[in-house]
CSV table of C-alpha atoms in Angstrom, one decimal:
chain,number,residue,atom,x,y,z
Q,1,MET,CA,26.5,28.1,39.9
Q,2,ILE,CA,26.1,24.4,39.2
Q,3,TYR,CA,23.3,22.8,41.2
Q,4,ASP,CA,23.1,19.2,42.2
Q,5,LEU,CA,19.4,19.2,41.3
Q,6,ILE,CA,17.3,21.5,39.3
Q,7,VAL,CA,13.5,21.1,40.0
Q,8,VAL,CA,11.1,22.5,37.3
Q,9,GLY,CA,7.8,22.8,39.0
Q,10,GLY,CA,7.2,23.8,42.6
Q,11,GLY,CA,4.1,21.8,43.3
Q,12,ALA,CA,3.6,18.8,45.7
Q,13,ALA,CA,6.0,16.4,43.9
Q,14,GLY,CA,8.6,19.1,43.1
Q,15,MET,CA,8.8,20.3,46.7
Q,16,MET,CA,9.0,16.8,48.1
Q,17,ALA,CA,11.9,16.0,45.8
Q,18,ALA,CA,13.7,19.2,46.6
Q,19,ILE,CA,13.3,18.7,50.4
Q,20,THR,CA,14.5,15.1,50.2
Q,21,ALA,CA,17.6,15.9,48.2
Q,22,ALA,CA,18.4,19.1,50.3
Q,23,GLN,CA,18.2,17.1,53.6
Q,24,SER,CA,21.2,15.2,52.4
Q,25,GLY,CA,23.2,18.3,51.7
Q,26,LYS,CA,22.5,18.7,48.0
Q,27,LYS,CA,22.4,22.1,46.4
Q,28,VAL,CA,18.9,22.4,45.0
Q,29,ILE,CA,16.9,25.1,43.1
Q,30,ILE,CA,13.1,25.1,42.4
Q,31,ILE,CA,11.9,26.9,39.2
Q,32,GLU,CA,8.2,27.7,39.3
Q,33,LYS,CA,6.1,29.5,36.7
Q,34,MET,CA,3.5,30.8,39.1
Q,35,ASP,CA,4.0,33.5,41.7
Q,36,ARG,CA,4.3,31.1,44.6
Q,37,LEU,CA,5.0,27.4,45.3
Q,38,GLY,CA,2.2,24.8,45.9
Q,39,LYS,CA,-0.7,26.7,44.5
Q,40,LYS,CA,-2.5,23.5,43.3
Q,41,ILE,CA,-2.2,22.0,46.8
Q,42,LEU,CA,-4.5,24.7,48.1
Q,43,ALA,CA,-7.3,23.5,45.9
Q,44,THR,CA,-7.2,19.8,46.9
Q,45,GLY,CA,-9.9,18.2,48.8
Q,46,ASN,CA,-12.2,21.4,48.5
Q,47,GLY,CA,-9.4,23.3,50.3
Q,48,ARG,CA,-9.1,20.6,53.1
Q,49,CYS,CA,-6.3,18.7,51.5
Q,50,ASN,CA,-7.1,14.9,51.8
Q,51,PHE,CA,-3.3,14.1,51.3
Q,52,THR,CA,-3.4,10.3,51.5
Q,53,ASN,CA,-5.5,7.2,52.2
Q,54,SER,CA,-4.8,4.1,54.2
Q,55,TYR,CA,-6.7,1.8,51.7
Q,56,TYR,CA,-4.9,0.6,48.6
Q,57,ASP,CA,-5.4,-1.9,45.8
Q,58,ASP,CA,-4.4,-1.9,42.2
Q,59,SER,CA,-7.6,-0.1,41.2
Q,60,CYS,CA,-6.7,3.0,43.1
Q,61,PHE,CA,-4.2,4.0,40.3
Q,62,ARG,CA,-4.3,3.8,36.6
Q,63,SER,CA,-1.4,3.6,34.2
Q,64,GLU,CA,-0.2,2.1,31.0
Q,65,GLN,CA,1.8,-0.3,33.2
Q,66,ASN,CA,-0.5,-1.2,36.1
Q,67,HIS,CA,2.4,-2.5,38.3
Q,68,PHE,CA,4.3,0.8,38.1
Q,69,PRO,CA,2.6,2.7,40.9
Q,70,SER,CA,2.6,-0.4,43.2
Q,71,LEU,CA,6.4,-0.8,42.8
Q,72,ALA,CA,6.9,2.8,43.8
Q,73,LEU,CA,4.4,2.8,46.7
Q,74,GLU,CA,6.2,-0.2,48.2
Q,75,GLN,CA,9.1,2.2,48.9
Q,76,PHE,CA,7.2,5.2,50.2
Q,77,ASP,CA,3.5,4.6,51.2
Q,78,HIS,CA,0.8,6.4,53.1
Q,79,GLU,CA,2.4,5.7,56.5
Q,80,ASP,CA,5.6,7.2,55.2
Q,81,ALA,CA,3.7,10.3,54.0
Q,82,ILE,CA,2.0,10.6,57.4
Q,83,THR,CA,5.2,10.4,59.3
Q,84,PHE,CA,6.9,12.9,56.9
Q,85,PHE,CA,4.2,15.5,57.5
Q,86,GLN,CA,4.1,15.0,61.3
Q,87,LYS,CA,7.8,15.5,61.4
Q,88,ILE,CA,7.5,18.9,59.6
Q,89,GLY,CA,4.9,20.0,62.0
Q,90,VAL,CA,1.5,19.1,60.3
Q,91,ALA,CA,-0.9,17.5,62.9
Q,92,VAL,CA,-2.9,14.8,61.1
Q,93,ILE,CA,-6.4,13.5,61.6
Q,94,GLU,CA,-8.1,10.4,60.0
Q,95,LYS,CA,-11.7,9.9,58.9
Q,96,ASN,CA,-12.5,6.4,57.5
Q,97,GLY,CA,-9.1,6.0,56.1
Q,98,TYR,CA,-8.8,9.5,54.6
Q,99,TYR,CA,-6.1,11.7,56.1
Q,100,TYR,CA,-6.2,15.4,56.5
Q,101,PRO,CA,-4.3,18.1,58.3
Q,102,ARG,CA,-5.9,18.6,61.7
Q,103,SER,CA,-6.6,22.3,60.7
Q,104,ASN,CA,-8.7,21.1,57.8
Q,105,GLN,CA,-6.9,23.7,55.8
Q,106,ALA,CA,-4.8,22.9,52.7
Q,107,PHE,CA,-2.6,25.9,53.7
Q,108,SER,CA,-1.2,23.8,56.6
Q,109,VAL,CA,0.3,21.3,54.1
Q,110,ALA,CA,1.5,23.8,51.5
Q,111,ASP,CA,3.0,26.2,54.0
Q,112,ALA,CA,4.7,23.4,56.0
Q,113,LEU,CA,6.4,22.3,52.7
Q,114,ILE,CA,7.4,25.9,51.8
Q,115,CYS,CA,8.8,26.4,55.3
Q,116,MET,CA,11.0,23.3,54.9
Q,117,VAL,CA,12.1,24.5,51.5
Q,118,GLN,CA,13.1,27.9,53.0
Q,119,HIS,CA,14.7,26.3,56.1
Q,120,LEU,CA,16.9,24.1,53.9
Q,121,LYS,CA,18.0,27.1,51.9
Q,122,ILE,CA,16.7,25.7,48.7
Q,123,GLU,CA,16.8,28.5,46.1
Q,124,ILE,CA,13.4,29.5,44.7
Q,125,VAL,CA,12.7,31.3,41.4
Q,126,CYS,CA,9.1,32.0,40.8
Q,127,ASN,CA,7.3,33.6,37.8
Q,128,CYS,CA,9.8,31.8,35.6
Q,129,GLN,CA,8.7,29.7,32.6
Q,130,VAL,CA,11.2,27.2,31.4
Q,131,ASP,CA,11.2,26.9,27.6
Q,132,HIS,CA,14.1,24.8,26.7
Q,133,VAL,CA,16.2,22.0,28.3
Q,134,VAL,CA,19.3,20.1,27.0
Q,135,LYS,CA,22.0,17.9,28.3
Q,136,LYS,CA,25.6,18.7,27.4
Q,137,SER,CA,28.9,17.2,28.7
Q,138,GLY,CA,27.1,15.6,31.7
Q,139,GLN,CA,25.2,18.7,32.7
Q,140,PHE,CA,21.7,19.9,32.2
Q,141,LEU,CA,21.2,23.4,30.8
Q,142,VAL,CA,17.8,24.8,31.6
Q,143,SER,CA,16.8,28.0,29.7
Q,144,SER,CA,14.1,30.6,30.5
Q,145,GLU,CA,13.5,34.2,29.7
Q,146,LYS,CA,15.0,35.2,33.0
Q,147,ARG,CA,18.3,33.3,33.0
Q,148,GLN,CA,19.9,29.9,32.3
Q,149,PHE,CA,20.4,27.3,35.0
Q,150,ARG,CA,23.0,24.5,35.1
Q,151,GLY,CA,22.9,21.3,37.1
Q,152,PHE,CA,24.0,17.7,37.3
Q,153,HIS,CA,20.4,16.3,37.7
Q,154,LEU,CA,17.0,17.6,36.4
Q,155,LEU,CA,13.6,16.8,37.7
Q,156,ILE,CA,10.5,17.7,35.6
Q,157,ALA,CA,7.5,18.0,38.0
Q,158,THR,CA,5.3,20.5,36.1
Q,159,GLY,CA,2.1,18.6,36.5
Q,160,GLY,CA,-0.3,17.7,33.7
Q,161,LYS,CA,-2.9,19.9,32.0
Q,162,ALA,CA,-5.6,20.0,34.6
Q,163,GLN,CA,-6.5,23.4,36.0
Q,164,GLU,CA,-4.1,25.6,34.0
Q,165,LYS,CA,-5.0,28.6,36.2
Q,166,LEU,CA,-3.1,26.8,39.0
Q,167,GLY,CA,0.0,26.2,36.9
Q,168,SER,CA,-0.6,22.9,35.0
Q,169,ASP,CA,-0.5,23.9,31.4
Q,170,GLY,CA,1.2,20.9,29.8
Q,171,SER,CA,4.5,22.7,29.3
Q,172,GLY,CA,6.4,19.8,30.9
Q,173,TYR,CA,5.3,17.5,28.1
Q,174,ILE,CA,7.2,19.8,25.7
Q,175,LEU,CA,10.3,19.5,27.9
Q,176,ALA,CA,10.0,15.7,28.1
Q,177,LYS,CA,9.7,15.5,24.3
Q,178,GLN,CA,12.9,17.5,24.0
Q,179,PHE,CA,14.6,14.5,25.6
Q,180,GLY,CA,12.9,12.0,23.3
Q,181,HIS,CA,10.3,10.7,25.8
Q,182,ARG,CA,7.0,9.2,24.5
Q,183,LEU,CA,3.7,10.6,25.7
Q,184,VAL,CA,0.6,8.7,26.5
Q,185,GLU,CA,-2.1,11.1,25.1
Q,186,PRO,CA,-3.3,13.2,28.1
Q,187,PHE,CA,-6.9,13.6,28.8
Q,188,PRO,CA,-9.0,14.9,31.7
Q,189,ALA,CA,-9.7,12.6,34.6
Q,190,LEU,CA,-11.9,13.2,37.7
Q,191,THR,CA,-14.2,15.5,35.9
Q,192,ALA,CA,-18.0,16.0,35.3
Q,193,LEU,CA,-19.8,14.3,32.4
Q,194,GLU,CA,-22.1,15.8,29.8
Q,195,ILE,CA,-25.4,14.2,28.9
Q,196,LYS,CA,-27.4,14.8,25.8
Q,197,PRO,CA,-30.4,14.5,25.6
Q,198,HIS,CA,-30.7,15.1,29.3
Q,199,PHE,CA,-34.1,14.3,30.9
Q,200,LEU,CA,-32.8,15.4,34.3
Q,201,LYS,CA,-31.8,18.9,33.3
Q,202,ASP,CA,-34.9,20.4,35.0
Q,203,ALA,CA,-33.6,18.9,38.2
Q,204,SER,CA,-30.4,21.0,37.9
Q,205,GLY,CA,-28.9,21.8,41.3
Q,206,VAL,CA,-30.3,18.7,43.0
Q,207,ARG,CA,-28.0,16.4,45.0
Q,208,THR,CA,-29.3,12.9,45.8
Q,209,GLN,CA,-28.0,9.6,47.0
Q,210,CYS,CA,-27.9,6.8,44.4
Q,211,THR,CA,-25.9,4.1,42.7
Q,212,ILE,CA,-24.4,4.6,39.2
Q,213,THR,CA,-23.3,1.8,36.9
Q,214,ALA,CA,-21.0,2.7,34.1
Q,215,LEU,CA,-21.2,0.8,30.8
Q,216,LEU,CA,-19.1,0.8,27.7
Q,217,ASP,CA,-20.7,-0.8,24.6
Q,218,GLY,CA,-23.2,-2.3,27.0
Q,219,LYS,CA,-20.7,-3.9,29.3
Q,220,GLU,CA,-20.4,-2.9,32.9
Q,221,VAL,CA,-16.9,-1.4,33.7
Q,222,SER,CA,-17.4,0.2,37.1
Q,223,LYS,CA,-20.0,1.0,39.7
Q,224,GLU,CA,-20.2,3.7,42.4
Q,225,GLU,CA,-22.5,4.6,45.2
Q,226,GLY,CA,-22.8,8.0,46.8
Q,227,GLU,CA,-24.1,11.6,46.1
Q,228,LEU,CA,-25.0,12.6,42.6
Q,229,GLN,CA,-25.0,16.2,41.6
Q,230,ILE,CA,-27.4,17.0,38.7
Q,231,THR,CA,-26.4,19.9,36.5
Q,232,LYS,CA,-27.8,21.6,33.4
Q,233,TYR,CA,-25.1,20.0,31.2
Q,234,GLY,CA,-25.1,16.5,32.9
Q,235,VAL,CA,-23.9,15.0,36.1
Q,236,SER,CA,-21.2,15.7,38.6
Q,237,GLY,CA,-20.0,14.7,42.1
Q,238,VAL,CA,-17.3,12.5,43.5
Q,239,MET,CA,-18.7,9.2,42.2
Q,240,VAL,CA,-19.1,10.7,38.7
Q,241,PHE,CA,-15.5,11.8,38.9
Q,242,GLN,CA,-14.5,8.2,39.7
Q,243,LEU,CA,-16.4,6.9,36.7
Q,244,SER,CA,-15.3,9.6,34.3
Q,245,ARG,CA,-11.9,8.1,33.8
Q,246,TYR,CA,-13.5,4.9,32.4
Q,247,MET,CA,-16.1,6.8,30.3
Q,248,ILE,CA,-13.6,9.2,28.7
Q,249,ASP,CA,-11.1,6.6,28.0
Q,250,GLY,CA,-13.8,4.4,26.4
Q,251,MET,CA,-15.3,7.3,24.3
Q,252,LYS,CA,-11.9,8.2,23.0
Q,253,LYS,CA,-11.8,4.6,21.7
Q,254,LYS,CA,-15.1,5.2,20.0
Q,255,LYS,CA,-17.2,3.1,22.5
Q,256,LYS,CA,-20.7,4.0,23.5
Q,257,ALA,CA,-20.7,5.3,27.1
Q,258,GLU,CA,-23.8,5.0,29.3
Q,259,LEU,CA,-24.7,5.5,32.9
Q,260,ASN,CA,-27.6,3.6,34.6
Q,261,ILE,CA,-28.7,5.3,37.8
Q,262,ASP,CA,-30.4,3.5,40.6
Q,263,PHE,CA,-32.2,6.4,42.6
Q,264,LEU,CA,-33.4,3.9,45.2
Q,265,PRO,CA,-30.6,1.4,45.9
Q,266,GLU,CA,-32.0,0.6,49.3
Q,267,ILE,CA,-35.1,-0.9,47.8
Q,268,GLN,CA,-34.4,-4.0,45.6
Q,269,GLU,CA,-37.8,-5.7,45.2
Q,270,GLU,CA,-40.4,-3.9,43.1
Q,271,SER,CA,-43.2,-5.5,45.3
Q,272,ASP,CA,-41.7,-3.7,48.3
Q,273,PHE,CA,-41.9,-0.3,46.5
Q,274,TRP,CA,-45.6,-0.7,45.7
Q,275,LYS,CA,-46.4,-2.2,49.1
Q,276,GLN,CA,-45.0,1.0,50.7
Q,277,MET,CA,-47.2,3.1,48.4
Q,278,ALA,CA,-50.3,1.1,49.2
Q,279,GLU,CA,-49.7,1.4,52.9
Q,280,CYS,CA,-48.5,5.0,53.2
Q,281,ALA,CA,-49.5,6.9,50.1
Q,282,TYR,CA,-52.8,5.5,48.8
Q,283,PHE,CA,-54.4,8.9,49.4
Q,284,LYS,CA,-51.6,11.0,47.8
Q,285,SER,CA,-50.8,12.2,44.3
Q,286,ALA,CA,-47.9,10.6,42.5
Q,287,LEU,CA,-45.8,13.7,43.1
Q,288,GLN,CA,-46.7,13.9,46.8
Q,289,TRP,CA,-45.7,10.2,47.1
Q,290,LEU,CA,-42.3,10.6,45.4
Q,291,GLU,CA,-41.6,13.7,47.5
Q,292,GLY,CA,-41.1,11.2,50.3
Q,293,TYR,CA,-38.1,9.8,48.5
Q,294,PHE,CA,-36.7,12.6,46.3
Q,295,PRO,CA,-36.3,16.3,46.1
Q,296,LEU,CA,-39.2,18.0,44.3
Q,297,LYS,CA,-37.4,18.8,41.0
Q,298,LEU,CA,-36.1,15.2,40.7
Q,299,ALA,CA,-39.5,13.7,41.5
Q,300,LEU,CA,-41.0,15.8,38.8
Q,301,SER,CA,-38.3,14.8,36.3
Q,302,LEU,CA,-38.8,11.1,37.1
Q,303,LEU,CA,-42.6,11.4,36.6
Q,304,ASN,CA,-42.2,13.3,33.4
Q,305,LYS,CA,-39.9,10.6,32.0
Q,306,ALA,CA,-42.4,7.9,33.0
Q,307,GLU,CA,-45.2,9.9,31.3
Q,308,ILE,CA,-47.2,10.2,34.5
Q,309,SER,CA,-49.1,13.3,35.6
Q,310,PRO,CA,-47.8,14.6,38.9
Q,311,LYS,CA,-51.5,15.2,40.1
Q,312,LYS,CA,-52.6,11.6,39.3
Q,313,LYS,CA,-53.6,9.6,42.4
Q,314,THR,CA,-51.3,6.8,43.3
Q,315,GLU,CA,-54.2,4.4,43.6
Q,316,ASP,CA,-55.2,5.2,40.0
Q,317,LEU,CA,-51.8,4.3,38.5
Q,318,SER,CA,-52.1,1.7,35.7
Q,319,LYS,CA,-49.8,-1.3,35.5
Q,320,PRO,CA,-47.9,0.1,32.5
Q,321,GLU,CA,-47.4,3.4,34.4
Q,322,LYS,CA,-46.1,1.5,37.4
Q,323,LYS,CA,-43.7,-0.5,35.2
Q,324,ARG,CA,-42.4,2.6,33.6
Q,325,LEU,CA,-41.9,4.4,36.9
Q,326,TRP,CA,-40.1,1.5,38.6
Q,327,LYS,CA,-37.8,1.2,35.6
Q,328,ILE,CA,-36.8,4.9,35.6
Q,329,VAL,CA,-36.4,4.9,39.3
Q,330,LYS,CA,-34.2,1.8,39.4
Q,331,ARG,CA,-32.4,2.0,36.0
Q,332,ALA,CA,-32.5,5.5,34.6
Q,333,PRO,CA,-30.5,5.5,31.4
Q,334,LEU,CA,-28.2,8.4,30.5
Q,335,GLU,CA,-26.0,8.4,27.4
Q,336,VAL,CA,-22.7,10.2,27.9
Q,337,SER,CA,-22.1,12.7,25.1
Q,338,GLY,CA,-18.9,14.4,26.4
Q,339,TRP,CA,-17.0,15.6,29.4
Q,340,LYS,CA,-15.8,18.8,31.0
Q,341,GLY,CA,-12.2,19.7,30.0
Q,342,PHE,CA,-8.9,20.2,31.7
Q,343,GLU,CA,-10.0,23.5,33.3
Q,344,PHE,CA,-12.6,21.5,35.4
Q,345,ALA,CA,-10.7,18.3,35.8
Q,346,GLN,CA,-9.0,17.5,39.1
Q,347,VAL,CA,-6.2,15.5,37.4
Q,348,THR,CA,-4.7,14.5,34.1
Q,349,ALA,CA,-4.7,10.9,32.8
Q,350,GLY,CA,-1.9,10.0,30.5
Q,351,GLY,CA,1.5,11.7,30.3
Q,352,VAL,CA,5.1,10.7,30.1
Q,353,SER,CA,5.2,7.0,29.5
Q,354,VAL,CA,6.2,5.0,32.6
Q,355,ARG,CA,7.7,2.4,30.3
Q,356,GLU,CA,10.6,4.7,30.0
Q,357,VAL,CA,11.0,5.5,33.7
Q,358,SER,CA,12.3,3.4,36.6
Q,359,PRO,CA,9.6,2.7,39.2
Q,360,TYR,CA,12.3,2.6,41.9
Q,361,THR,CA,14.0,6.0,41.2
Q,362,MET,CA,11.7,7.9,38.8
Q,363,GLU,CA,14.8,8.3,36.6
Q,364,SER,CA,14.5,8.3,32.9
Q,365,GLU,CA,15.8,5.2,31.2
Q,366,LYS,CA,16.7,7.2,28.2
Q,367,VAL,CA,18.7,10.1,29.7
Q,368,PRO,CA,20.7,9.5,32.9
Q,369,GLY,CA,20.2,12.1,35.5
Q,370,LEU,CA,16.8,13.1,34.2
Q,371,PHE,CA,13.8,12.5,36.5
Q,372,PHE,CA,10.0,12.8,36.5
Q,373,ALA,CA,7.6,13.0,39.4
Q,374,GLY,CA,3.9,13.6,40.0
Q,375,GLU,CA,1.1,14.2,37.5
Q,376,ILE,CA,3.4,14.6,34.5
Q,377,LEU,CA,3.8,10.8,34.5
Q,378,ASP,CA,1.2,8.5,33.1
Q,379,VAL,CA,-0.2,7.7,36.6
Q,380,ASP,CA,-3.5,9.0,37.9
Q,381,GLY,CA,-5.4,8.0,41.0
Q,382,THR,CA,-9.0,8.0,42.1
Q,383,CYS,CA,-10.5,10.5,44.5
Q,384,GLY,CA,-9.4,10.1,48.1
Q,385,GLY,CA,-5.9,11.4,48.5
Q,386,TYR,CA,-4.3,9.1,46.0
Q,387,ASN,CA,-3.1,11.7,43.5
Q,388,LEU,CA,-1.3,13.6,46.3
Q,389,GLN,CA,0.1,10.3,47.6
Q,390,TRP,CA,1.5,9.7,44.1
Q,391,ALA,CA,3.1,13.2,44.3
Q,392,TRP,CA,4.8,12.4,47.7
Q,393,THR,CA,5.9,9.0,46.6
Q,394,SER,CA,7.4,9.9,43.2
Q,395,GLY,CA,8.9,13.1,44.5
Q,396,TYR,CA,10.5,11.4,47.5
Q,397,LEU,CA,12.0,8.6,45.2
Q,398,ALA,CA,13.4,11.1,42.8
Q,399,GLY,CA,14.9,13.2,45.5
Q,400,ARG,CA,16.4,10.2,47.3
Q,401,SER,CA,17.8,8.9,44.1
Q,402,ILE,CA,20.2,11.7,43.3
Q,403,VAL,CA,21.7,11.2,46.8
C-alpha cells in the first residue's frame, strides 16, 4: 500500500498532523516506537496538561530564527487550538491565561486525539522503530525491523531528546540527517540547575517565594519571580526552568553563569527591614526573627552564610553582621556549575534547523514532500503550554499542507 502521508512519531504533533490530513480524506499511517500513542502528553503540566496559553510575545519561543514560530502561529494560534479540542470533545477551562482540560487530566487530551485517530481510520503501528528513510522516484521508503512503508509524503515528528523513557531518544535527528538536514546542537531546556559550591544545600527540600536574576559574564539576561525549590544538587522549580535555557546556552559558549536570589522581593529598603526587626523582634534571637520570613532550614542557611550565630539576640547584631545578612537575603549569589540532563528536562532546545524549513507549511526546503513538526525542530517554548501549542501549530500546518 502507498500512503498519502507517513507520520513517524505518534506524539502531540504527529497525531495533530495525521488527523488534519485524514479529515480531508488522505490515507495516513502513524508509526510509533512506544507501545501507545501520546505518552509524553500524559506527563505535561504535572499530569494536568496545560495545552496552550493566551499570552504571546516573541520571548515565549526561542529559535535560531526568532521570527519562525511567529509566522507559523499566525496561521494556527491558541484560539485555533482551543476550538480544535472543543470540537473533539475536550471541555476547556482557563486560569490566568493558561488553558487546561476541564478534567485537569492529561488523559483527556491524549485520549481525545487517539479517539479521533481511530475514528478517521488512521493506521497505527506501535512498538516500531524506524531506522532508515530514503526518497526514490517521488516516493518515500521508510524501513523498520517490522516492515517497509511507502508514501508520497513523510512527516518526522519524533520529538527531541528530553525524557527518553517517554519516547524522545533523538532518533529523528538521524533520519533528518539522512536527508541532508543541518542540526542546531540539541541541549536540555526547562530543567534544573546544579550549584557548586552550594551554601543552601542544608535547606534541601525547602520551597520559598523569591525573585531570581540570571547573569552571564556579569550581565543580566533574564529575571523571574515565583517559587524556588532548593535541592541538594542546586535549584529547581518553574522559574529556574525558565532561566535554565539562558544559563545552559551561555555556559555552552563558555560564559560564567550566575544566579542572584532576592529572598525578600517585597521589601526594597534596608531601613524597613531593620525597622520591622526593632519593632517586632527586638527580644528574639536571630533565628527566631528570620523564622517569621523563611522556613527554618532556609533561615539557618542564610544565617550561616552571613556568619551569624542563630542564638544571637537581634538587638546585639553588629553593623557588619547586619550588612552581611541584608546582602545575603537580598542578593544571594549562586554560581551555576551544570544542569540536569535530557532525562530530567521538559523539552529540547536546538534540533533541525528552521532555516531549511518553511514556516508556512513545515515542509523541507531541501526535499519536497518531507515535513517536520514539533520538538524535533529548533523551536522551544517557555513553561506555560507553549511547547504543546508549538506541537499543535506545526502539526496542523504539516497536515494541512499535504492536502
